GROMACS .gro file of C-alpha atoms in nm:
model
  143
    1UNK     CA    1  11.103   6.743  10.341
    2UNK     CA    2  10.937   7.064  10.315
    3UNK     CA    3  11.210   7.252  10.490
    4UNK     CA    4  11.461   7.112  10.300
    5UNK     CA    5  11.300   7.206   9.911
    6UNK     CA    6  11.221   7.589  10.080
    7UNK     CA    7  11.603   7.601  10.163
    8UNK     CA    8  11.673   7.451   9.820
    9UNK     CA    9  11.471   7.760   9.675
   10UNK     CA   10  11.642   7.978   9.922
   11UNK     CA   11  11.990   7.894   9.785
   12UNK     CA   12  11.931   7.957   9.483
   13UNK     CA   13  11.679   8.282   9.413
   14UNK     CA   14  11.839   8.371   9.739
   15UNK     CA   15  11.667   8.574  10.015
   16UNK     CA   16  11.693   8.987  10.141
   17UNK     CA   17  11.780   9.083  10.511
   18UNK     CA   18  11.460   9.193  10.636
   19UNK     CA   19  11.518   9.473  10.888
   20UNK     CA   20  11.284   9.587  11.098
   21UNK     CA   21  11.202   9.909  11.171
   22UNK     CA   22  11.188  10.025  11.488
   23UNK     CA   23  11.058  10.292  11.738
   24UNK     CA   24  11.187  10.476  12.072
   25UNK     CA   25  10.990  10.328  12.362
   26UNK     CA   26  10.751  10.646  12.560
   27UNK     CA   27  10.815  10.597  12.884
   28UNK     CA   28  10.608  10.800  12.952
   29UNK     CA   29  10.320  10.676  12.969
   30UNK     CA   30  10.489  10.311  13.001
   31UNK     CA   31  10.182  10.177  12.755
   32UNK     CA   32  10.394   9.974  12.528
   33UNK     CA   33  10.377  10.222  12.258
   34UNK     CA   34  10.651  10.409  12.150
   35UNK     CA   35  10.765  10.640  11.811
   36UNK     CA   36  10.845  10.593  11.456
   37UNK     CA   37  10.928  10.802  11.238
   38UNK     CA   38  10.766  10.742  10.866
   39UNK     CA   39  10.994  10.745  10.604
   40UNK     CA   40  10.879  10.745  10.237
   41UNK     CA   41  10.842  10.351  10.179
   42UNK     CA   42  10.590  10.329  10.466
   43UNK     CA   43  10.235  10.242  10.449
   44UNK     CA   44  10.001  10.077  10.688
   45UNK     CA   45   9.964   9.721  10.676
   46UNK     CA   46  10.369   9.708  10.672
   47UNK     CA   47  10.404   9.918  10.976
   48UNK     CA   48  10.147   9.681  11.120
   49UNK     CA   49  10.259   9.389  11.014
   50UNK     CA   50  10.608   9.522  11.141
   51UNK     CA   51  10.461   9.604  11.512
   52UNK     CA   52  10.263   9.327  11.501
   53UNK     CA   53   9.909   9.470  11.535
   54UNK     CA   54   9.641   9.616  11.300
   55UNK     CA   55   9.607   9.927  11.084
   56UNK     CA   56   9.271   9.981  11.285
   57UNK     CA   57   9.493   9.936  11.582
   58UNK     CA   58   9.777  10.209  11.438
   59UNK     CA   59   9.480  10.409  11.331
   60UNK     CA   60   9.327  10.439  11.734
   61UNK     CA   61   9.673  10.543  11.844
   62UNK     CA   62   9.708  10.786  11.539
   63UNK     CA   63   9.500  11.087  11.490
   64UNK     CA   64   9.559  11.165  11.113
   65UNK     CA   65   9.536  10.788  10.887
   66UNK     CA   66   9.731  10.993  10.651
   67UNK     CA   67  10.146  10.932  10.659
   68UNK     CA   68  10.407  11.124  10.535
   69UNK     CA   69  10.806  11.103  10.519
   70UNK     CA   70  10.965  11.229  10.809
   71UNK     CA   71  10.582  11.216  11.075
   72UNK     CA   72  10.659  11.059  11.414
   73UNK     CA   73  10.421  10.777  11.417
   74UNK     CA   74  10.278  10.593  11.747
   75UNK     CA   75  10.309  10.236  11.759
   76UNK     CA   76  10.325   9.910  11.924
   77UNK     CA   77  10.677   9.939  12.092
   78UNK     CA   78  10.860   9.641  12.210
   79UNK     CA   79  11.221   9.535  12.242
   80UNK     CA   80  11.276   9.237  11.922
   81UNK     CA   81  11.602   9.029  11.831
   82UNK     CA   82  11.503   8.840  11.592
   83UNK     CA   83  11.504   8.930  11.251
   84UNK     CA   84  11.466   8.689  10.879
   85UNK     CA   85  11.538   8.671  10.574
   86UNK     CA   86  11.258   8.706  10.333
   87UNK     CA   87  11.250   8.486  10.069
   88UNK     CA   88  11.189   8.718   9.727
   89UNK     CA   89  10.801   8.787   9.700
   90UNK     CA   90  10.732   8.568  10.009
   91UNK     CA   91  10.549   8.670  10.313
   92UNK     CA   92  10.808   8.411  10.465
   93UNK     CA   93  11.130   8.370  10.518
   94UNK     CA   94  11.401   8.179  10.713
   95UNK     CA   95  11.571   8.209  11.080
   96UNK     CA   96  11.839   8.062  11.272
   97UNK     CA   97  11.789   7.955  11.604
   98UNK     CA   98  11.996   8.083  11.897
   99UNK     CA   99  12.101   7.945  12.191
  100UNK     CA  100  11.843   8.086  12.463
  101UNK     CA  101  11.561   8.086  12.173
  102UNK     CA  102  11.232   7.923  12.268
  103UNK     CA  103  10.927   7.900  12.004
  104UNK     CA  104  10.805   8.113  12.247
  105UNK     CA  105  11.038   8.400  12.209
  106UNK     CA  106  11.103   8.322  11.817
  107UNK     CA  107  10.703   8.340  11.750
  108UNK     CA  108  10.728   8.682  11.979
  109UNK     CA  109  10.915   8.857  11.760
  110UNK     CA  110  10.723   8.724  11.442
  111UNK     CA  111  10.379   8.822  11.537
  112UNK     CA  112  10.294   8.432  11.521
  113UNK     CA  113  10.139   8.197  11.770
  114UNK     CA  114  10.422   7.948  11.919
  115UNK     CA  115  10.144   7.666  11.786
  116UNK     CA  116  10.202   7.797  11.420
  117UNK     CA  117  10.583   7.677  11.383
  118UNK     CA  118  10.531   7.369  11.471
  119UNK     CA  119  10.316   7.354  11.155
  120UNK     CA  120  10.513   7.577  10.977
  121UNK     CA  121  10.817   7.310  11.028
  122UNK     CA  122  10.685   7.034  10.970
  123UNK     CA  123  10.959   6.752  11.002
  124UNK     CA  124  11.223   7.061  11.179
  125UNK     CA  125  11.079   7.096  11.492
  126UNK     CA  126  10.902   6.736  11.574
  127UNK     CA  127  10.890   6.743  11.965
  128UNK     CA  128  10.810   7.178  12.018
  129UNK     CA  129  11.155   7.270  12.100
  130UNK     CA  130  11.432   7.429  11.895
  131UNK     CA  131  11.824   7.378  11.903
  132UNK     CA  132  12.089   7.621  11.816
  133UNK     CA  133  12.167   7.639  11.443
  134UNK     CA  134  11.825   7.532  11.344
  135UNK     CA  135  11.674   7.714  11.014
  136UNK     CA  136  11.318   7.750  11.055
  137UNK     CA  137  11.089   7.928  10.816
  138UNK     CA  138  10.891   8.185  11.014
  139UNK     CA  139  10.645   8.510  10.826
  140UNK     CA  140  10.805   8.736  10.710
  141UNK     CA  141  10.644   9.007  10.533
  142UNK     CA  142  10.786   9.363  10.653
  143UNK     CA  143  10.984   9.532  10.393
   0.00000   0.00000   0.00000
């Protein structure tokens, strides 16, 4: 019932597509990092959330803790396939499950443990599995 209420709120208040920041994988280092170009709207906490890391980790990867639009910035970098519809003024949103999705794949793209998704979706995820077409709540704090 919890998710059904959230879906009603989503329909009433609307949602915003939270487009993920992307990075260019550094194939030379092959250490799981890549380059992200800073925009006018970026802050370290927002960048960290989008790349599934913490601000201190970003500071370790980059010599200058200050960021300016146009700067190249080293970030943990991997391909993610999933985006969410974020509820305005919230750190959560919704994702529609597609063929081939598992809790582990979804969790990885949304920077959360797979065990947390059923907790976020009581009555929706009941047997620790998902099916195409299910709409589930996921962390969606970026943008």
